């Protein structure tokens, strides 16, 4: 089945130690998104890629970076994780940005713990 | 700017009964899309149902239906014949030009189905 896969499901990292979360998709969607979701809160968009074009949200901290080496893969890099970065990180895809009909397809998420 | 409001942080429902989860939205866009997602404790975001702003009929998908009242700017989710597996967090979301077509979420409603 076509899907969005996030690895790992659970990630424990040390305070200040760089960490990378990965997302892959078999849907051939041209847009990929990264959301941060803290406990009992709504998901918050960090950034998205439209094809190779990177789009950062205005309030996304510089500590968060992203890479998309090809259509299928997208990575979230946290350069120096702080305790406040502990959250669920959700990857999502969609066919294109300027559409109302298509929702997003989400991965299962990576739950990040910072110790 | 677009905004989604879910006023019920938590709700209980008896198994096999119907339940309505409230969602109101605010937008100046004439054209937009409304979505409901289910998020179990495992974390993945599962698409349930979609309603377009120009759709004349309320959307239905199996046990899920969307009570769309455009003039009131409400898009309530109705789950009929609740099952224990329906216990989860439910998010209302929308896309439109106001949000640059990005999916924005309400704060969510936690539903607990009692046996």
Coordinates of N, CA and C in Angstrom, one line a residue:
Chain A
X1 N 0.8 -1.2 0.0 CA 0.0 0.0 0.0 C 0.9 1.2 0.0
X2 N 0.5 2.2 -0.8 CA 1.2 3.5 -0.8 C 1.0 4.2 0.6
X3 N 2.1 4.7 1.1 CA 2.0 5.3 2.4 C 3.1 6.2 2.7
X4 N 3.0 6.8 3.9 CA 4.1 7.7 4.5 C 4.7 7.0 5.7
X5 N 6.0 6.9 5.7 CA 6.7 6.1 6.7 C 7.6 7.0 7.4
X6 N 7.5 7.0 8.8 CA 8.5 7.8 9.6 C 9.3 6.8 10.4
X7 N 10.6 7.1 10.5 CA 11.5 6.4 11.3 C 12.4 7.3 12.1
X8 N 12.7 6.9 13.3 CA 12.1 5.8 14.1 C 10.7 6.2 14.7
X9 N 10.0 5.3 15.2 CA 8.8 5.7 15.9 C 9.0 6.4 17.2
X10 N 10.1 6.0 17.9 CA 10.5 6.6 19.2 C 12.0 7.0 19.1
X11 N 12.3 8.2 19.5 CA 13.7 8.6 19.5 C 14.0 9.3 20.8
X12 N 15.1 8.8 21.4 CA 15.6 9.5 22.6 C 16.9 10.1 22.3
X13 N 17.1 11.4 22.6 CA 18.3 12.1 22.3 C 18.7 12.9 23.5
X14 N 20.0 13.2 23.6 CA 20.5 14.0 24.7 C 20.4 15.5 24.4
X15 N 20.2 16.2 25.4 CA 20.2 17.7 25.4 C 21.4 18.2 24.6
X16 N 21.1 18.9 23.5 CA 22.2 19.5 22.7 C 22.8 18.6 21.7
X17 N 22.4 17.4 21.6 CA 23.0 16.5 20.6 C 22.1 16.4 19.4
X18 N 22.7 16.7 18.2 CA 21.9 16.8 17.0 C 21.2 15.5 16.7
X19 N 20.0 15.6 16.2 CA 19.2 14.4 15.9 C 18.5 14.6 14.6
X20 N 18.3 13.5 13.8 CA 17.6 13.6 12.5 C 16.5 12.6 12.5
X21 N 15.3 13.1 12.1 CA 14.2 12.3 11.9 C 13.9 12.1 10.4
X22 N 13.4 10.9 10.0 CA 13.3 10.7 8.6 C 11.8 10.4 8.2
X23 N 11.5 10.7 7.0 CA 10.2 10.5 6.4 C 10.3 10.0 5.0
X24 N 9.6 9.0 4.6 CA 9.6 8.6 3.2 C 8.2 8.3 2.8
X25 N 8.0 8.4 1.5 CA 6.6 8.3 0.9 C 6.7 7.5 -0.4
X26 N 5.6 6.7 -0.6 CA 5.5 6.0 -1.9 C 4.3 6.5 -2.7
X27 N 3.8 7.7 -2.3 CA 2.6 8.2 -2.9 C 3.0 9.1 -4.1
X28 N 4.2 9.4 -4.3 CA 4.7 10.3 -5.3 C 4.1 11.7 -5.2
X29 N 3.8 12.1 -4.0 CA 3.2 13.5 -3.7 C 4.4 14.5 -3.8
X30 N 4.1 15.6 -4.4 CA 5.2 16.6 -4.6 C 5.4 17.5 -3.4
X31 N 4.5 17.5 -2.4 CA 4.6 18.4 -1.3 C 4.8 17.5 0.0
X32 N 5.8 17.9 0.8 CA 6.0 17.2 2.1 C 6.0 18.2 3.2
X33 N 5.5 17.9 4.3 CA 5.3 18.8 5.5 C 5.9 18.2 6.7
X34 N 6.4 19.0 7.6 CA 6.8 18.6 9.0 C 6.0 19.4 10.0
X35 N 5.3 18.7 10.9 CA 4.5 19.3 12.0 C 5.2 18.9 13.3
X36 N 5.1 19.8 14.3 CA 5.5 19.5 15.6 C 4.2 19.5 16.5
X37 N 4.0 18.4 17.3 CA 2.8 18.4 18.1 C 3.2 18.1 19.5
X38 N 3.0 19.0 20.4 CA 3.3 18.8 21.8 C 2.0 18.2 22.5
X39 N 2.2 17.7 23.7 CA 1.2 16.9 24.3 C -0.1 17.7 24.4
X40 N -1.2 17.1 24.0 CA -2.6 17.6 24.1 C -2.7 18.9 23.4
X41 N -1.9 19.2 22.3 CA -2.0 20.4 21.5 C -2.3 20.0 20.1
X42 N -2.7 21.0 19.3 CA -2.8 20.8 17.9 C -1.5 20.7 17.2
X43 N -1.4 20.0 16.1 CA -0.1 20.0 15.3 C 0.2 21.4 14.8
X44 N 1.5 21.8 14.8 CA 2.0 23.1 14.4 C 2.9 22.9 13.2
X45 N 2.6 23.6 12.1 CA 3.5 23.4 10.9 C 4.8 24.1 11.1
X46 N 5.9 23.3 10.9 CA 7.2 23.9 10.9 C 7.7 24.4 9.6
X47 N 7.6 23.6 8.6 CA 8.0 24.0 7.2 C 7.4 22.9 6.2
X48 N 7.5 23.3 4.9 CA 7.1 22.3 3.9 C 8.0 22.5 2.7
X49 N 8.1 21.4 1.9 CA 8.7 21.4 0.6 C 7.7 21.3 -0.5
X50 N 7.7 22.2 -1.4 CA 6.9 22.1 -2.7 C 7.9 21.7 -3.7
X51 N 7.9 20.4 -4.1 CA 9.0 19.9 -4.9 C 10.3 20.2 -4.2
X52 N 11.2 20.9 -4.8 CA 12.5 21.2 -4.1 C 12.5 22.5 -3.4
X53 N 11.5 23.2 -3.5 CA 11.4 24.6 -2.9 C 11.0 24.5 -1.4
X54 N 11.9 25.0 -0.6 CA 11.7 24.9 0.9 C 11.0 26.2 1.4
X55 N 9.9 25.9 2.2 CA 9.1 27.0 2.7 C 9.1 26.9 4.3
X56 N 9.7 27.9 4.9 CA 9.8 27.9 6.3 C 8.6 28.7 6.9
X57 N 8.1 28.3 8.0 CA 7.1 29.1 8.7 C 7.8 30.2 9.5
X58 N 7.2 31.3 9.6 CA 7.9 32.5 10.2 C 8.3 32.2 11.6
X59 N 7.6 31.4 12.4 CA 7.9 31.3 13.8 C 8.7 30.0 14.1
X60 N 9.2 29.3 13.0 CA 9.9 28.1 13.3 C 11.4 28.5 13.7
X61 N 11.8 27.9 14.8 CA 13.1 28.3 15.3 C 14.2 27.8 14.4
X62 N 15.3 28.6 14.4 CA 16.5 28.3 13.5 C 17.1 26.9 13.8
X63 N 16.8 26.4 15.0 CA 17.3 25.1 15.5 C 16.8 24.0 14.6
X64 N 15.7 24.2 13.9 CA 15.1 23.2 13.1 C 15.5 23.4 11.6
X65 N 15.9 22.4 11.0 CA 16.3 22.4 9.6 C 15.6 21.2 8.9
X66 N 15.6 21.3 7.5 CA 15.1 20.2 6.8 C 15.8 20.0 5.5
X67 N 15.8 18.7 5.0 CA 16.4 18.4 3.7 C 15.5 17.5 3.0
X68 N 15.4 17.7 1.7 CA 14.7 16.8 0.8 C 15.5 16.4 -0.4
X69 N 16.3 15.3 -0.3 CA 17.2 14.9 -1.3 C 16.5 14.4 -2.6
X70 N 15.3 13.9 -2.5 CA 14.5 13.5 -3.7 C 13.1 13.5 -3.3
X71 N 12.2 13.1 -4.3 CA 10.8 13.2 -4.1 C 10.3 12.4 -2.9
X72 N 11.0 11.2 -2.7 CA 10.5 10.3 -1.7 C 10.9 10.5 -0.3
X73 N 12.0 11.2 -0.1 CA 12.5 11.4 1.3 C 12.5 12.8 1.7
X74 N 12.3 13.0 3.1 CA 12.5 14.3 3.7 C 13.0 14.1 5.1
X75 N 13.9 14.9 5.5 CA 14.5 14.8 6.8 C 14.3 16.0 7.7
X76 N 14.1 15.8 9.0 CA 14.0 16.9 9.9 C 15.3 16.8 10.8
X77 N 16.1 17.9 10.8 CA 17.3 18.0 11.6 C 17.0 19.0 12.7
X78 N 17.3 18.5 13.9 CA 17.3 19.4 15.1 C 18.7 19.6 15.6
X79 N 19.3 20.8 15.4 CA 20.7 20.9 15.6 C 21.1 20.8 17.0
X80 N 20.4 21.4 17.9 CA 20.7 21.3 19.3 C 19.4 21.2 20.1
X81 N 19.0 20.0 20.3 CA 17.6 19.8 20.9 C 17.6 20.3 22.4
X82 N 16.6 21.0 22.7 CA 16.4 21.4 24.1 C 15.2 20.6 24.7
X83 N 15.0 20.8 26.0 CA 13.9 20.0 26.6 C 12.6 20.4 26.0
X84 N 12.4 21.6 25.6 CA 11.2 22.1 25.0 C 10.9 21.5 23.6
X85 N 11.9 20.8 23.0 CA 11.7 20.2 21.7 C 11.1 18.8 21.8
X86 N 10.9 18.3 23.0 CA 10.3 17.0 23.1 C 8.9 17.1 22.7
X87 N 8.5 16.3 21.7 CA 7.2 16.3 21.1 C 7.0 15.2 20.1
X88 N 5.8 15.1 19.5 CA 5.6 14.2 18.4 C 5.9 15.0 17.2
X89 N 6.6 14.4 16.2 CA 6.9 15.1 15.0 C 6.2 14.3 13.9
X90 N 5.3 15.0 13.2 CA 4.5 14.3 12.1 C 4.9 14.8 10.8
X91 N 5.1 13.8 9.9 CA 5.4 14.1 8.5 C 4.1 13.9 7.7
X92 N 3.8 14.7 6.7 CA 2.6 14.6 5.9 C 3.0 14.9 4.5
X93 N 2.1 14.4 3.6 CA 2.3 14.7 2.1 C 1.0 15.1 1.5
X94 N 1.1 15.9 0.4 CA -0.1 16.1 -0.4 C 0.3 16.3 -1.8
X95 N -0.7 16.2 -2.7 CA -0.3 16.2 -4.1 C 0.2 17.6 -4.6
X96 N -0.4 18.6 -4.0 CA 0.0 20.0 -4.3 C -0.5 20.9 -3.3
X97 N 0.0 22.1 -3.3 CA -0.4 23.1 -2.3 C -1.7 23.7 -2.5
X98 N -1.9 24.2 -3.8 CA -3.1 25.0 -4.0 C -4.3 24.2 -4.4
X99 N -4.7 23.4 -3.5 CA -5.9 22.7 -3.7 C -6.7 22.6 -2.4
X100 N -8.0 22.5 -2.5 CA -8.8 22.4 -1.3 C -9.3 21.0 -1.1
X101 N -9.3 20.2 -2.2 CA -10.0 18.9 -2.1 C -9.1 17.9 -1.4
X102 N -7.8 17.9 -1.6 CA -7.0 16.9 -1.1 C -6.5 17.3 0.3
X103 N -6.7 16.4 1.2 CA -6.2 16.6 2.6 C -4.7 16.1 2.5
X104 N -4.2 16.0 3.7 CA -2.8 15.5 3.8 C -2.9 14.0 4.2
X105 N -1.8 13.3 3.8 CA -1.6 11.9 4.3 C -0.5 11.9 5.3
X106 N -0.8 11.5 6.5 CA 0.2 11.6 7.6 C 0.9 10.3 7.8
X107 N 2.2 10.4 8.2 CA 2.9 9.2 8.8 C 2.5 8.9 10.2
X108 N 3.0 7.9 10.8 CA 2.7 7.5 12.1 C 3.4 8.4 13.2
X109 N 4.3 9.2 12.8 CA 4.9 10.1 13.7 C 6.1 9.6 14.4
X110 N 7.0 10.4 14.8 CA 8.2 10.1 15.7 C 8.0 10.8 17.0
X111 N 8.0 10.1 18.1 CA 7.9 10.7 19.4 C 9.3 10.9 19.9
X112 N 9.7 12.2 20.0 CA 11.1 12.6 20.5 C 11.1 12.9 21.9
X113 N 12.0 12.3 22.6 CA 12.3 12.5 24.0 C 13.7 13.1 24.2
X114 N 13.8 14.2 24.9 CA 15.1 14.8 25.1 C 15.5 14.7 26.6
X115 N 16.7 14.1 26.8 CA 17.1 13.8 28.2 C 18.3 14.6 28.6
Chain B
X1 N -7.2 36.1 8.7 CA -6.6 34.8 8.8 C -7.6 33.7 9.2
X2 N -7.4 32.5 8.8 CA -8.3 31.4 9.1 C -8.1 30.9 10.5
X3 N -9.2 30.5 11.1 CA -9.1 30.0 12.5 C -10.1 28.9 12.7
X4 N -9.7 27.9 13.4 CA -10.6 26.7 13.7 C -10.8 26.7 15.2
X5 N -12.0 26.5 15.7 CA -12.3 26.5 17.1 C -13.0 25.2 17.5
X6 N -12.4 24.4 18.4 CA -13.1 23.3 19.0 C -13.3 23.5 20.5
X7 N -14.5 23.7 20.9 CA -14.8 24.1 22.3 C -14.9 23.0 23.3
X8 N -14.8 21.8 22.8 CA -15.0 20.6 23.7 C -13.7 19.9 23.9
X9 N -13.0 20.2 25.0 CA -11.7 19.5 25.2 C -11.8 18.0 25.4
X10 N -12.9 17.6 26.0 CA -13.1 16.2 26.2 C -14.6 15.8 26.2
X11 N -14.9 14.6 25.8 CA -16.3 14.2 25.8 C -16.4 12.7 26.0
X12 N -17.5 12.3 26.7 CA -17.8 10.9 26.9 C -19.0 10.5 26.0
X13 N -19.1 9.3 25.6 CA -20.2 8.7 24.9 C -20.4 7.3 25.3
X14 N -21.6 6.8 25.4 CA -21.8 5.4 25.7 C -21.7 4.6 24.4
X15 N -21.1 3.5 24.5 CA -21.0 2.6 23.3 C -22.3 2.4 22.6
X16 N -22.3 2.4 21.3 CA -23.5 2.3 20.4 C -24.3 3.5 20.3
X17 N -24.0 4.6 21.0 CA -24.8 5.8 20.9 C -24.1 6.7 19.9
X18 N -24.8 7.8 19.4 CA -24.2 8.7 18.5 C -23.6 9.9 19.3
X19 N -22.6 10.6 18.7 CA -22.0 11.7 19.4 C -21.7 12.8 18.4
X20 N -21.8 14.0 18.8 CA -21.4 15.1 17.9 C -20.3 15.9 18.5
X21 N -19.2 16.1 17.7 CA -18.1 16.9 18.0 C -18.2 18.2 17.3
X22 N -18.1 19.3 18.1 CA -18.3 20.6 17.5 C -17.0 21.2 16.9
X23 N -17.2 22.0 15.8 CA -16.1 22.7 15.2 C -16.7 24.0 14.5
X24 N -16.2 25.1 14.8 CA -16.5 26.3 14.1 C -15.3 26.9 13.5
X25 N -15.5 27.7 12.5 CA -14.3 28.2 11.8 C -14.5 29.6 11.4
X26 N -13.5 30.3 11.1 CA -13.6 31.7 10.7 C -12.7 31.9 9.5
X27 N -13.2 32.4 8.4 CA -12.4 32.7 7.2 C -13.2 33.7 6.4
X28 N -12.4 34.5 5.6 CA -13.0 35.4 4.7 C -13.0 34.8 3.2
X29 N -12.4 33.6 3.1 CA -12.4 33.0 1.8 C -13.8 32.5 1.4
X30 N -14.1 32.6 0.2 CA -15.4 32.0 -0.3 C -15.2 30.5 -0.6
X31 N -13.9 30.1 -0.8 CA -13.7 28.7 -1.2 C -12.7 28.1 -0.2
X32 N -13.1 27.0 0.4 CA -12.2 26.4 1.4 C -12.6 24.9 1.6
X33 N -11.8 24.2 2.2 CA -12.1 22.8 2.5 C -12.0 22.5 4.0
X34 N -12.9 21.7 4.5 CA -12.9 21.3 5.9 C -12.6 19.8 6.1
X35 N -11.9 19.4 7.0 CA -11.4 18.0 7.2 C -11.6 17.7 8.7
X36 N -11.8 16.4 8.9 CA -11.7 15.8 10.3 C -10.7 14.7 10.3
X37 N -9.9 14.7 11.3 CA -8.9 13.7 11.5 C -9.0 13.1 12.9
X38 N -8.7 11.8 12.9 CA -8.7 11.0 14.2 C -7.3 10.7 14.6
X39 N -6.9 10.9 15.8 CA -5.6 10.6 16.3 C -5.6 9.7 17.5
X40 N -5.5 8.4 17.3 CA -5.4 7.5 18.5 C -4.2 7.7 19.3
X41 N -4.1 7.0 20.4 CA -3.0 7.3 21.4 C -1.7 6.9 20.7
X42 N -1.7 6.1 19.7 CA -0.4 5.7 19.0 C 0.2 6.8 18.2
X43 N -0.6 7.9 17.9 CA -0.1 9.1 17.4 C -0.4 9.4 15.9
X44 N -0.7 8.3 15.1 CA -0.9 8.7 13.7 C -2.2 9.5 13.5
X45 N -2.2 10.3 12.4 CA -3.3 11.1 12.1 C -4.1 10.5 11.0
X46 N -5.3 10.1 11.2 CA -6.1 9.3 10.3 C -7.2 10.2 9.7
X47 N -7.2 10.4 8.4 CA -8.3 11.2 7.7 C -9.6 10.5 7.8
X48 N -10.7 11.3 8.2 CA -12.0 10.7 8.3 C -12.9 11.2 7.2
X49 N -13.0 12.5 7.0 CA -14.1 13.0 6.2 C -13.7 14.4 5.7
X50 N -14.2 14.8 4.5 CA -13.9 16.1 3.9 C -15.2 16.7 3.5
X51 N -15.3 18.1 3.6 CA -16.4 18.9 3.1 C -15.9 20.1 2.4
X52 N -16.3 20.3 1.2 CA -15.9 21.5 0.4 C -16.9 22.6 0.7
X53 N -16.5 23.8 0.6 CA -17.4 25.0 1.0 C -18.5 25.1 0.0
X54 N -18.3 24.6 -1.2 CA -19.4 24.7 -2.2 C -20.2 23.4 -2.3
X55 N -19.9 22.5 -1.5 CA -20.7 21.2 -1.6 C -22.1 21.5 -1.1
X56 N -23.1 21.0 -1.8 CA -24.5 21.3 -1.4 C -24.9 20.3 -0.3
X57 N -24.4 19.1 -0.4 CA -24.8 18.1 0.6 C -23.8 17.9 1.6
X58 N -24.2 17.5 2.8 CA -23.3 17.1 3.9 C -22.5 15.8 3.5
X59 N -21.3 15.8 3.8 CA -20.4 14.7 3.5 C -20.7 13.5 4.5
X60 N -20.7 12.3 4.0 CA -20.8 11.1 4.8 C -19.8 10.1 4.4
X61 N -19.2 9.4 5.4 CA -18.3 8.3 5.2 C -18.5 7.2 6.2
X62 N -19.3 6.2 5.9 CA -19.6 5.2 6.8 C -20.4 5.7 8.0
X63 N -19.8 5.5 9.2 CA -20.4 6.0 10.4 C -20.2 7.5 10.7
X64 N -19.4 8.1 9.9 CA -19.1 9.5 10.1 C -19.9 10.4 9.1
X65 N -20.4 11.4 9.6 CA -21.1 12.4 8.8 C -20.7 13.8 9.3
X66 N -20.7 14.8 8.4 CA -20.3 16.1 8.7 C -21.6 17.0 8.6
X67 N -22.0 17.6 9.7 CA -23.1 18.5 9.7 C -22.6 19.9 9.4
X68 N -22.7 20.3 8.1 CA -22.1 21.5 7.6 C -23.2 22.6 7.6
X69 N -23.0 23.7 8.4 CA -23.9 24.8 8.4 C -23.1 26.0 8.0
X70 N -23.1 26.4 6.7 CA -22.2 27.4 6.2 C -22.4 28.7 6.8
X71 N -23.7 29.1 6.9 CA -24.0 30.4 7.4 C -23.5 30.6 8.9
X72 N -23.6 29.5 9.6 CA -23.1 29.6 11.0 C -21.6 29.3 11.1
X73 N -21.0 28.9 10.0 CA -19.6 28.6 9.9 C -19.3 27.4 10.9
X74 N -20.1 26.4 10.8 CA -19.8 25.3 11.7 C -19.7 24.0 10.9
X75 N -18.9 23.0 11.3 CA -18.7 21.8 10.6 C -18.6 20.7 11.6
X76 N -19.7 20.3 12.2 CA -19.6 19.4 13.3 C -19.5 17.9 12.8
X77 N -18.8 17.1 13.5 CA -18.6 15.7 13.1 C -19.6 14.9 13.9
X78 N -20.4 14.0 13.3 CA -21.3 13.1 13.9 C -20.8 11.7 13.7
X79 N -20.6 11.0 14.8 CA -20.2 9.6 14.8 C -21.4 8.8 15.3
X80 N -21.9 8.0 14.4 CA -23.1 7.1 14.8 C -22.6 5.8 15.4
X81 N -23.4 5.2 16.2 CA -23.1 3.9 16.7 C -21.7 3.8 17.2
X82 N -21.3 4.5 18.2 CA -19.9 4.6 18.7 C -19.4 3.2 19.1
X83 N -18.1 3.1 18.8 CA -17.4 1.8 19.2 C -16.3 2.2 20.1
X84 N -15.8 1.2 20.9 CA -14.7 1.4 21.8 C -13.5 1.9 21.1
X85 N -13.3 1.4 19.8 CA -12.2 1.9 19.0 C -12.2 3.3 18.6
X86 N -13.4 4.0 18.8 CA -13.5 5.4 18.5 C -12.8 6.3 19.5
X87 N -12.5 5.7 20.6 CA -11.8 6.6 21.7 C -10.5 7.1 21.1
X88 N -10.4 8.4 21.0 CA -9.2 9.0 20.4 C -9.3 10.5 20.5
X89 N -8.3 11.2 20.0 CA -8.4 12.7 19.8 C -8.9 12.9 18.4
X90 N -9.8 13.9 18.3 CA -10.4 14.3 17.0 C -10.0 15.8 16.7
X91 N -9.5 16.0 15.5 CA -9.1 17.3 15.1 C -9.9 17.8 13.9
X92 N -10.4 19.0 14.0 CA -11.1 19.6 12.8 C -10.0 20.5 12.2
X93 N -10.0 20.5 10.8 CA -8.9 21.3 10.1 C -9.5 21.9 8.9
X94 N -8.8 22.9 8.3 CA -9.3 23.5 7.1 C -8.1 24.0 6.2
X95 N -8.4 24.1 4.9 CA -7.4 24.7 4.0 C -8.2 25.7 3.2
X96 N -7.5 26.8 2.9 CA -8.0 27.8 2.1 C -7.0 28.8 1.7
X97 N -7.4 29.8 0.9 CA -6.4 30.8 0.4 C -5.9 31.6 1.6
X98 N -6.7 31.9 2.6 CA -6.3 32.7 3.8 C -5.0 32.1 4.4
X99 N -5.0 30.7 4.4 CA -3.8 30.1 5.1 C -2.8 29.6 4.1
X100 N -2.8 30.2 2.9 CA -2.0 29.8 1.8 C -2.1 28.3 1.5
X101 N -3.3 27.8 1.7 CA -3.7 26.4 1.4 C -3.0 25.4 2.3
X102 N -2.4 25.9 3.4 CA -1.8 25.0 4.4 C -2.9 24.5 5.3
X103 N -2.8 23.3 5.8 CA -3.8 22.7 6.6 C -3.6 23.2 8.1
X104 N -4.6 23.9 8.6 CA -4.5 24.4 10.0 C -5.6 23.6 10.8
X105 N -5.2 23.4 12.1 CA -5.9 22.5 13.0 C -6.6 23.3 14.1
X106 N -7.7 22.8 14.6 CA -8.3 23.2 15.8 C -7.5 22.5 17.0
X107 N -7.9 22.8 18.2 CA -7.2 22.3 19.4 C -7.5 20.9 19.7
X108 N -8.6 20.3 19.1 CA -8.9 18.9 19.3 C -9.9 18.7 20.4
X109 N -10.6 17.5 20.3 CA -11.5 17.0 21.3 C -11.2 15.6 21.6
X110 N -11.0 15.3 22.8 CA -10.7 13.9 23.2 C -12.0 13.2 23.5
X111 N -12.3 12.1 22.8 CA -13.5 11.4 22.9 C -13.2 10.0 23.6
X112 N -14.0 9.8 24.6 CA -13.8 8.5 25.3 C -15.2 7.7 25.2
X113 N -15.1 6.5 24.7 CA -16.3 5.7 24.5 C -16.4 4.7 25.7
X114 N -17.5 4.8 26.4 CA -17.7 3.9 27.6 C -18.4 2.6 27.2
X115 N -17.9 1.5 27.7 CA -18.6 0.2 27.4 C -20.0 0.1 28.1

